[in-house]
Coordinates of C-alpha atoms in Angstrom, one line a residue:
X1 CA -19.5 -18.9 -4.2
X2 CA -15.7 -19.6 -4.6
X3 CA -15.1 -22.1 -7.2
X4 CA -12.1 -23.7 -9.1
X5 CA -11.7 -22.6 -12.8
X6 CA -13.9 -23.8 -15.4
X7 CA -13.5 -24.7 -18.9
X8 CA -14.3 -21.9 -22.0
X9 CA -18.0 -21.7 -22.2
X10 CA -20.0 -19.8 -25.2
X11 CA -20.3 -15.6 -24.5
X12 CA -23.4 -14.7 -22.4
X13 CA -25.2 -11.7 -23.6
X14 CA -24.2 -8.8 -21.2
X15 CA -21.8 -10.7 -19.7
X16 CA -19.0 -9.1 -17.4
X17 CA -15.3 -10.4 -16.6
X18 CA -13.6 -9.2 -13.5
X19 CA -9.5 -9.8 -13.4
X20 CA -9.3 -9.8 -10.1
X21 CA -10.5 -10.2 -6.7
X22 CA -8.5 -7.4 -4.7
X23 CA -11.1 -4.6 -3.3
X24 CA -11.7 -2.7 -7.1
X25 CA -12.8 -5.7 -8.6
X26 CA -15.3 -7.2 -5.6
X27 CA -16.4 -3.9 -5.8
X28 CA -17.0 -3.8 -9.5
X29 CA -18.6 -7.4 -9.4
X30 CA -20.6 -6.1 -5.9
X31 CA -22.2 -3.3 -8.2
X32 CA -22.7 -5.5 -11.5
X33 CA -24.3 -8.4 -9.3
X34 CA -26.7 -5.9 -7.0
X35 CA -27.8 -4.8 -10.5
X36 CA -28.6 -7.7 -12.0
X37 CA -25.7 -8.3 -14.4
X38 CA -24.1 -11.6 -15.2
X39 CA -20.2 -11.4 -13.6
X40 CA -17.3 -13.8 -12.8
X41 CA -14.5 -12.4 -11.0
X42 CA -10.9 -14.5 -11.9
X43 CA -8.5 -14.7 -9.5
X44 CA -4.9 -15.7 -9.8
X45 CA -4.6 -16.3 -5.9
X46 CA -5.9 -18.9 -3.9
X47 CA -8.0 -16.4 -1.7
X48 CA -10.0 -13.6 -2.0
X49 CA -8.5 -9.8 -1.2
X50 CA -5.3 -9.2 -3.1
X51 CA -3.3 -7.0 -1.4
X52 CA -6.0 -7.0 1.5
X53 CA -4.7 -10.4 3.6
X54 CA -5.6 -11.1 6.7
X55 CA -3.4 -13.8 8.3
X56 CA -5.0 -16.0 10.5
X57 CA -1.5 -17.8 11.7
X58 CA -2.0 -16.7 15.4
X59 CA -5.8 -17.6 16.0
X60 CA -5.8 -15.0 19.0
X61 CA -4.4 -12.3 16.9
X62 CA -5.8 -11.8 13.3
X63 CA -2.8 -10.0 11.4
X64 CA -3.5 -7.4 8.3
X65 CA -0.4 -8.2 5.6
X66 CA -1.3 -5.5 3.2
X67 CA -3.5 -2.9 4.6
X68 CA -4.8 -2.5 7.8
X69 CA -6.3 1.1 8.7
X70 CA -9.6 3.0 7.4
X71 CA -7.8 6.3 6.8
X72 CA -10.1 9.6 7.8
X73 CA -13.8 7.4 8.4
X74 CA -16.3 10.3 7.8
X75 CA -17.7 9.9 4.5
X76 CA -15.4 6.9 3.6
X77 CA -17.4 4.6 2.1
X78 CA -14.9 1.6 4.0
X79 CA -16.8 3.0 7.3
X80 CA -20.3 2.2 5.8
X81 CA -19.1 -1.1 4.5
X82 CA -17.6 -1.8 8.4
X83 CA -20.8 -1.1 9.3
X84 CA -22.8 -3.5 7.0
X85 CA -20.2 -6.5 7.9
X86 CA -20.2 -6.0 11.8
X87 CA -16.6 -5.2 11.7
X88 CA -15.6 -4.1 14.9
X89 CA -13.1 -1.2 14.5
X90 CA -10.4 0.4 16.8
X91 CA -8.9 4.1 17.1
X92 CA -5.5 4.7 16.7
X93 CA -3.6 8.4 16.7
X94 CA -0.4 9.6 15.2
X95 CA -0.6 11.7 17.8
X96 CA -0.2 9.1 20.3
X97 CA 3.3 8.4 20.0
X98 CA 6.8 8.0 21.8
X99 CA 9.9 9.2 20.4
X100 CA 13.0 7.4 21.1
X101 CA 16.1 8.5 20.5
X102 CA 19.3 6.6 19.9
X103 CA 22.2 7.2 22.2
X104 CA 24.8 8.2 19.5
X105 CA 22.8 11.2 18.6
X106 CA 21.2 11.6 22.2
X107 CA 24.8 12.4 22.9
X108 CA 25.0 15.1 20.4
X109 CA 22.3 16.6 22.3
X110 CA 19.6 15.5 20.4
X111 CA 16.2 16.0 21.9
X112 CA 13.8 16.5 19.7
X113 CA 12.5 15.6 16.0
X114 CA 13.4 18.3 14.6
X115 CA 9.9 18.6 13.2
X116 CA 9.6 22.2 12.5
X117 CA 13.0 22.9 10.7
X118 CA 12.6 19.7 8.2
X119 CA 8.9 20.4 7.2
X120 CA 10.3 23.9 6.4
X121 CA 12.9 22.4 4.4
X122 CA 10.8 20.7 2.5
X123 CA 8.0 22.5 2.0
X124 CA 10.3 25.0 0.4
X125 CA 11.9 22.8 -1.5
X126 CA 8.7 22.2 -2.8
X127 CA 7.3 25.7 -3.1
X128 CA 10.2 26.5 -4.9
X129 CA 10.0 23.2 -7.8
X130 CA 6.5 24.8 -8.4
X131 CA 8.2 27.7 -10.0
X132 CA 10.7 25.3 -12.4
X133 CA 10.1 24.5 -15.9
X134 CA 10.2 20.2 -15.0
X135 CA 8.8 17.9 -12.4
X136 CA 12.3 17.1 -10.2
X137 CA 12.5 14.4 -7.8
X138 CA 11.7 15.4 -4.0
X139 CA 15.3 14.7 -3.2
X140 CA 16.2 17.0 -5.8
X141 CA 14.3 19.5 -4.9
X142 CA 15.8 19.6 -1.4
X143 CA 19.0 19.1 -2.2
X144 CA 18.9 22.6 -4.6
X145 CA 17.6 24.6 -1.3
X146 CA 19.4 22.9 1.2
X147 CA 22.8 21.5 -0.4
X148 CA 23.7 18.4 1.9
X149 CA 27.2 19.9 2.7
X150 CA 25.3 22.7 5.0
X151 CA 23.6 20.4 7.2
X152 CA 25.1 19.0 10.4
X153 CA 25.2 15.5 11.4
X154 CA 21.7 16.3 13.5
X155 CA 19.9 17.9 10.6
X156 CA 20.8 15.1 8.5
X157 CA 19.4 12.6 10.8
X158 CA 16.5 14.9 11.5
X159 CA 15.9 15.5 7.4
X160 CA 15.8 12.2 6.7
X161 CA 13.8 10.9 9.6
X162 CA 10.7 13.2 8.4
X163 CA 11.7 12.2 4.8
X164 CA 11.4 8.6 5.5
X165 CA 8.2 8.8 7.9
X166 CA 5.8 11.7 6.2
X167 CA 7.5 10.8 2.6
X168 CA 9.0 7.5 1.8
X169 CA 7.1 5.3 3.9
X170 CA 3.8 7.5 3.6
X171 CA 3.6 6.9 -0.1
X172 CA 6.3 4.1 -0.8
X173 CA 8.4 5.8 -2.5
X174 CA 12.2 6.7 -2.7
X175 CA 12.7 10.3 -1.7
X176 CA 14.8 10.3 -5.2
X177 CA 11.6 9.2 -7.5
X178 CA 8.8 11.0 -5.8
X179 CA 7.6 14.1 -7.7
X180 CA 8.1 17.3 -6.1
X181 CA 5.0 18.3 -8.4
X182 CA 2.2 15.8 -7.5
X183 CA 3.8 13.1 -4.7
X184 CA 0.1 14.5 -2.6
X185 CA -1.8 15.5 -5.3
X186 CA -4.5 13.6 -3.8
X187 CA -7.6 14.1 -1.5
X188 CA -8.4 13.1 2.4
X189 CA -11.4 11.9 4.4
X190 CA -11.8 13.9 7.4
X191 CA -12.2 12.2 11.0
X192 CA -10.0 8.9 13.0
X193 CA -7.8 6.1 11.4
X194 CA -9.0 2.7 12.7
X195 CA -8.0 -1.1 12.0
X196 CA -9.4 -3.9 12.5
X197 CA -8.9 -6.0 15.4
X198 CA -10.8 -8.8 13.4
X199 CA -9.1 -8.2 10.1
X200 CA -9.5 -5.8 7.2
X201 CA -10.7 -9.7 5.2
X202 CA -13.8 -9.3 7.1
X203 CA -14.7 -6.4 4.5
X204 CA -13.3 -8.6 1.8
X205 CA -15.6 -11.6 2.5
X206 CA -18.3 -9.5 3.1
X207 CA -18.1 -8.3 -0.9
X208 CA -17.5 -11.4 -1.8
X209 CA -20.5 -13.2 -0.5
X210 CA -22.8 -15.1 -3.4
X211 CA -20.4 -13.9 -6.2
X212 CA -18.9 -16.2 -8.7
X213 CA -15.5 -16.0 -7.8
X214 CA -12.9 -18.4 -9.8
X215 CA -9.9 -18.7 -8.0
X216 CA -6.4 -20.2 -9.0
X217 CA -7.4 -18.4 -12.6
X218 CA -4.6 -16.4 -14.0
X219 CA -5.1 -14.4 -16.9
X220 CA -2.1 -14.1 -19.1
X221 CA -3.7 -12.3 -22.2
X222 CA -6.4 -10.4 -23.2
X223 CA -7.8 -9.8 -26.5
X224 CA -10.2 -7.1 -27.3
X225 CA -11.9 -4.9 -30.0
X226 CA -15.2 -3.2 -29.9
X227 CA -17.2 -6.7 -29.7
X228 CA -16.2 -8.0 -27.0
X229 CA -13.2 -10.0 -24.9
X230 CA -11.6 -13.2 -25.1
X231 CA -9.2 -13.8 -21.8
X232 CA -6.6 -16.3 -22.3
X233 CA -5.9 -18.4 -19.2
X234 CA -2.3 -19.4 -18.0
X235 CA -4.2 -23.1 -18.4
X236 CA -4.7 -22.9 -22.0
X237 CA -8.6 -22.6 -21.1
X238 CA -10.6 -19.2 -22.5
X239 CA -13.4 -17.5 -21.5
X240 CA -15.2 -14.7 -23.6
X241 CA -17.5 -12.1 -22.5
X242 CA -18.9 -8.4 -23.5
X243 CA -17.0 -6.5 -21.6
X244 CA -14.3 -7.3 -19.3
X245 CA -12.7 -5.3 -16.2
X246 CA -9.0 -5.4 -15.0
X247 CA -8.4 -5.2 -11.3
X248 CA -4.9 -6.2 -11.0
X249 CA -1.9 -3.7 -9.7
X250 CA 0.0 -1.6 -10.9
X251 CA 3.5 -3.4 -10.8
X252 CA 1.5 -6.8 -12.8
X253 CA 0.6 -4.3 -15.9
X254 CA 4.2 -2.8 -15.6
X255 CA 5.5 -6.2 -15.5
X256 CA 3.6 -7.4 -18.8
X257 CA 2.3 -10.6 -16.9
X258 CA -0.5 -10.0 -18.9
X259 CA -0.3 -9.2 -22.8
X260 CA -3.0 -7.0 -24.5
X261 CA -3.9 -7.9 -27.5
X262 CA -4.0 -5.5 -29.7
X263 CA -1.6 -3.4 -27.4
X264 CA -3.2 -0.6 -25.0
X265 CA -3.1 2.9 -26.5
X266 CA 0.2 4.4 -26.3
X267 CA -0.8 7.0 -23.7
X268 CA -2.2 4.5 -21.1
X269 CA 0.7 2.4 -21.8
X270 CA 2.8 5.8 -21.0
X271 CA 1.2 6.1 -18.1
X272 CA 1.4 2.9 -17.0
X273 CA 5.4 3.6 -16.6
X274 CA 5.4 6.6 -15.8
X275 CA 3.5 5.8 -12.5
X276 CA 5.8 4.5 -9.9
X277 CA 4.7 1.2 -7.6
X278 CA 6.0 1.5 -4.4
X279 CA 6.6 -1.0 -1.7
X280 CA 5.4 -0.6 2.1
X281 CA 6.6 -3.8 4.1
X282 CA 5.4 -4.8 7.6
X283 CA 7.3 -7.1 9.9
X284 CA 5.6 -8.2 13.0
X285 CA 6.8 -9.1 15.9
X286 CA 5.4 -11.2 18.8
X287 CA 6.5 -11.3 22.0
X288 CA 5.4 -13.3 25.0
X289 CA 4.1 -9.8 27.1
X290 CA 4.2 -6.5 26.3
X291 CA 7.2 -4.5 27.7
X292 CA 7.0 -1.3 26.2
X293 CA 4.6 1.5 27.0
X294 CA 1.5 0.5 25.8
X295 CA -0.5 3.4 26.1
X296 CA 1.1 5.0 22.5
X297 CA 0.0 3.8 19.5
X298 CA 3.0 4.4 18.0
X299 CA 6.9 4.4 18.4
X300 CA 9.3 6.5 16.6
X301 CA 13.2 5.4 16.6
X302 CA 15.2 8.5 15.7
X303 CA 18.7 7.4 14.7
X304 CA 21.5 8.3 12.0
X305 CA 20.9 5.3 9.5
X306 CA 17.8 6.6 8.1
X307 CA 15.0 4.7 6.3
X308 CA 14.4 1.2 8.4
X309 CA 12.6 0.7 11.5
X310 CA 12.1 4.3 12.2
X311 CA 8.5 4.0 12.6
X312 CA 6.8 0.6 14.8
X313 CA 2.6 0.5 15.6
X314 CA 1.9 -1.4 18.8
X315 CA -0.8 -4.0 19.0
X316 CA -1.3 -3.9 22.3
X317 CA -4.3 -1.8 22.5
X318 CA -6.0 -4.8 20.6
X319 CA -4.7 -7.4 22.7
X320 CA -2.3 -8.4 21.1
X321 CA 1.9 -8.5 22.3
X322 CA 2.9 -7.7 18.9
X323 CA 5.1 -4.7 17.5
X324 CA 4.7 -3.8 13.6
X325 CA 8.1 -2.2 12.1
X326 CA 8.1 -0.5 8.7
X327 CA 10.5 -0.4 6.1
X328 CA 9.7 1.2 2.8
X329 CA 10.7 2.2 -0.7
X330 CA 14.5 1.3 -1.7
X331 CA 14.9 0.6 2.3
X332 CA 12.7 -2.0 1.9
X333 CA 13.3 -3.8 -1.5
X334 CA 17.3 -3.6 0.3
X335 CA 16.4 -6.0 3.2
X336 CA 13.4 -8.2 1.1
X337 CA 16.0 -11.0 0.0
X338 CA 17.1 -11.6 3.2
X339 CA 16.3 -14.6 5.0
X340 CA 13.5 -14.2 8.0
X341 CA 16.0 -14.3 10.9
X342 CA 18.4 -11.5 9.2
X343 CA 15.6 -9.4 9.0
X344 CA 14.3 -10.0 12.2
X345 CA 17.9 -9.4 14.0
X346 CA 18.2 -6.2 12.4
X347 CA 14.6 -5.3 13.9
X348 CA 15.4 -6.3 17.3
X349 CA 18.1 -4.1 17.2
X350 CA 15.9 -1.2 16.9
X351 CA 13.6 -2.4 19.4
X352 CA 16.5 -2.3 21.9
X353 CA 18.0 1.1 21.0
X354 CA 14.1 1.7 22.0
X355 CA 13.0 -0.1 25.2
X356 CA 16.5 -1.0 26.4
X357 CA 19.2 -4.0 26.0
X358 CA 17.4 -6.3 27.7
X359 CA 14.3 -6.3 25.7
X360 CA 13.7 -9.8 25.0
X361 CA 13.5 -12.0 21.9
X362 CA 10.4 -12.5 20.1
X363 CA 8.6 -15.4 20.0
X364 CA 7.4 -15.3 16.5
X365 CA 7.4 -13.3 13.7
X366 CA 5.2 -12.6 10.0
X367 CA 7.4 -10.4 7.7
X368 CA 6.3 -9.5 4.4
X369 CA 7.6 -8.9 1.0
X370 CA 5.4 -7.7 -1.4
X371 CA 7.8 -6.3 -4.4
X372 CA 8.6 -10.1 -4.6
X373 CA 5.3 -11.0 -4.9
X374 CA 4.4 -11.8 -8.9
X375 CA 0.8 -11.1 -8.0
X376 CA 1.4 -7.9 -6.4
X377 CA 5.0 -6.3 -7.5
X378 CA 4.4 -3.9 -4.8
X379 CA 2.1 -2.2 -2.3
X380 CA 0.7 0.7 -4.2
X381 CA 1.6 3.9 -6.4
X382 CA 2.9 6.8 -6.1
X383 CA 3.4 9.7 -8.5
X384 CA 6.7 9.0 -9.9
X385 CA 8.9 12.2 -11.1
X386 CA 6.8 13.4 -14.4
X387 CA 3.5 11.8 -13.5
X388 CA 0.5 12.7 -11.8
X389 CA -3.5 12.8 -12.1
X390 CA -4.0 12.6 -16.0
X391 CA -2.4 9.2 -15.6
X392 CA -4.2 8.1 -13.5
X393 CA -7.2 9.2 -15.4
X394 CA -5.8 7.7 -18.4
X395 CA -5.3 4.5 -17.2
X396 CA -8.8 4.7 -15.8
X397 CA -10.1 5.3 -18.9
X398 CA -12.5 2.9 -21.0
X399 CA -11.3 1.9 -24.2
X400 CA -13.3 0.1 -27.2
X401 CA -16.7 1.8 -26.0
X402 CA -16.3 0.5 -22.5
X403 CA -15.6 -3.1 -23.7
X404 CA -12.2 -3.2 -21.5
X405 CA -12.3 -1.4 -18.5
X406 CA -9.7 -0.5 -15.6
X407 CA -10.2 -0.1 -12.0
X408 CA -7.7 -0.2 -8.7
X409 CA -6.1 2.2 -6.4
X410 CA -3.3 3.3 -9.5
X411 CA -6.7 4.6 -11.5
X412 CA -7.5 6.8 -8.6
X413 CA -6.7 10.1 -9.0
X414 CA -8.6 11.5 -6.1
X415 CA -7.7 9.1 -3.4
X416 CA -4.9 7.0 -5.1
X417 CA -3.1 4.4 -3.0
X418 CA -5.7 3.8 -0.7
X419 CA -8.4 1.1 0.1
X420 CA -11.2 3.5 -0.6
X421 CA -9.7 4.8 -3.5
X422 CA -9.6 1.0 -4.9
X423 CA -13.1 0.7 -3.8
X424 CA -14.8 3.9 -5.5
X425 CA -12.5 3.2 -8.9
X426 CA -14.3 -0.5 -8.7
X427 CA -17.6 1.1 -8.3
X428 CA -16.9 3.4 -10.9
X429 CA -15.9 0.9 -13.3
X430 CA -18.6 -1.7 -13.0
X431 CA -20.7 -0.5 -16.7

């Protein structure tokens, strides 16, 4: 059931506290509830899913804010949990795509991406940070095998077109703060990508169901010690239990939104900064018919300003007339406090330089802006230069003999920043 909060109420033995409501902790609750435990899941939000949000503002086209693909579906455990919910699913292909390329550099003789010279370029680059003494950034790392003065005007825009597509926008991060040691150091499941024409909350709800879920509860301290938990509501209001889980992001522990009392142990603290959160926006655009060639899943804009709008998914496989642009990492967190129609104009512009001058005004937009979000501070992490793996695993790690407990994507060191790495950490964590 969702519920409002509820005042302090005396420890239950065995009792469990979720912070949390994002995929880890449904998952978590999922587990503890299927096994009989006592659970309440708090969340600070008005809705289930965290950074899972379906919006339903066009009621013919369902749009995914925060994530929207099952990435690789054999063996994910997302694909069994589509199955369960009835969630239909659709194929899409990074292999299905256009490139377009602008006219100043279609001028130059620009015909191509490029592809094979700049994935040499930096796989070298990367080959060869291996062999140094200290983590570098990625930028750094290219920039010491192929100095930025030897490149021409075409390889620049080519570098930084793969940089921003395979890199930045891949694991939403700044070319200059991912680590040229670990930015992958990470696993995949095999097979398709597919969304959701329905919504990626249909998975969401589908956890959810029967669990006592307290919404509009935000947790601003914890205190903890090997006998138990006392949470410490923004409300004033407590609630104690025997062991507690904590769900949120990434950017909310970097932030200090919530204070731990006593303080975490100095190396999950450490690894809480050293990890980077990186920021992924989407900004959708709907059109009254679709204009472009539909039968590519994606669109690639190949032009000399690098890191906005190089990349755009159409919609209109699903039914919908409705582009989705990218911008990611600083590219991204440049154009967030912009109003809606600034950010919109600079899209269209893309969109032109694609499918012609005459492409027409959209008739709506959602944009999104999730480093401004206090509930969020981001989209997910990265390994930032100097981190990797052991963080993860350390902030993963139980403290006070499994009294307070972490889970989400940033304690996934197998799959981190991905829905299924949220999910398994949640499983994982549930006592």
């Amino acid at each position: 059931m969702l519920a409002a909060p509820q005042t302090a109420c005396a420890r239950p033995s065995g009792s469990v506290l979720v912070i949390g409501a994002g995929i880890a902790g449904l998952a978590a609750a999922r587990a503890l509830s299927d096994s009989g435990r006592a659970v309440t899941v708090l969340e600070a939000r008005n809705r289930v899913g965290g950074r899972i949000h379906t919006s339903q503002l066009w009621p013919d086209a369902p749009i995914d804010l925060g994530a929207s693909w099952i990435h690789g579906v054999e063996g994910n455990p997302l694909t069994e949990l589509a199955v369960q919910a009835r969630a239909q699913t659709a194929l899409t292909s990074y292999d299905s795509a256009q490139l377009h390329i602008a006219p100043s550099l279609r001028a130059l003789g620009v015909r191509g991406r490029g592809e094979a010279w700049a994935s040499r370029v930096v796989e070298g680059a990367m080959e060869a940070a291996e062999r140094t003494d200290r983590d570098v950034s990625l930028r750094e790392a290219i920039d010491r095998t192929s100095p930025p003065a030897r490149r021409s005007r075409i390889q620049r825009a080519q570098l930084e077109f793969h940089l921003a597509g395979n890199y930045e926008q891949e694991y939403a991060g700044a070319a200059e703060h991912l680590s040229a040691w670990n930015l992958d150091d990470g696993e995949e499941f095999e097979g398709d990508d597919v969304l959701f024409p329905g919504g990626y909350d249909q998975i969401t709800r589908f956890l959810a169901r029967d669990l006592d879920i307290r919404l509009n509860s935000v947790v601003s301290k914890v205190r903890w010690d090997e006998g138990g938990a006392e949470l410490v509501l923004s409300t004033g209001e407590t609630r104690r239990a025997d062991q507690v889980i904590v769900t949120v992001p990434l950017g909310v522990l970097k932030s200090g939104a919530i204070r731990f009392t006593p303080d975490l142990p100095g190396d999950k603290r450490q690894a809480i900064e050293r990890l980077g959160m990186g920021l992924l926006n989407k900004h959708f655009l709907r059109f009254d018919r679709v204009f472009w060639s539909a039968e590519y899943d994606w669109h690639e804009l190949l032009k000399e300003t690098p890191g906005r709008w190089s990349q755009w998914v159409s919609l209109a496989k699903i039914g919908a007339p409705v582009l989705l642009g990218f911008t990611g990492a600083d590219a991204a967190r440049a154009i967030e406090p912009r109003d809606d129609r600034a950010i919109v104009a600079e899209a269209m512009e893309a969109v032109r330089a694609m499918f012609g001058a005459r492409a027409p005004e959209p008739v709506g937009w959602q944009l999104t802006r999730w480093s401004a979000d206090p509930l969020a501070r981001g989209s997910y992490s990265f390994n930032a230069v100097g981190s990797g793996r052991a963080d993860r695993d350390v902030l993963a790690r139980a403290e006070a003999g499994g009294v307070l407990r972490f889970a989400g994507e940033a304690c996934s060191s197998v799959y981190p920043g991905t829905v299924h790495g949220a999910l398994l950490s949640g499983r994982a964590a549930a006592p």
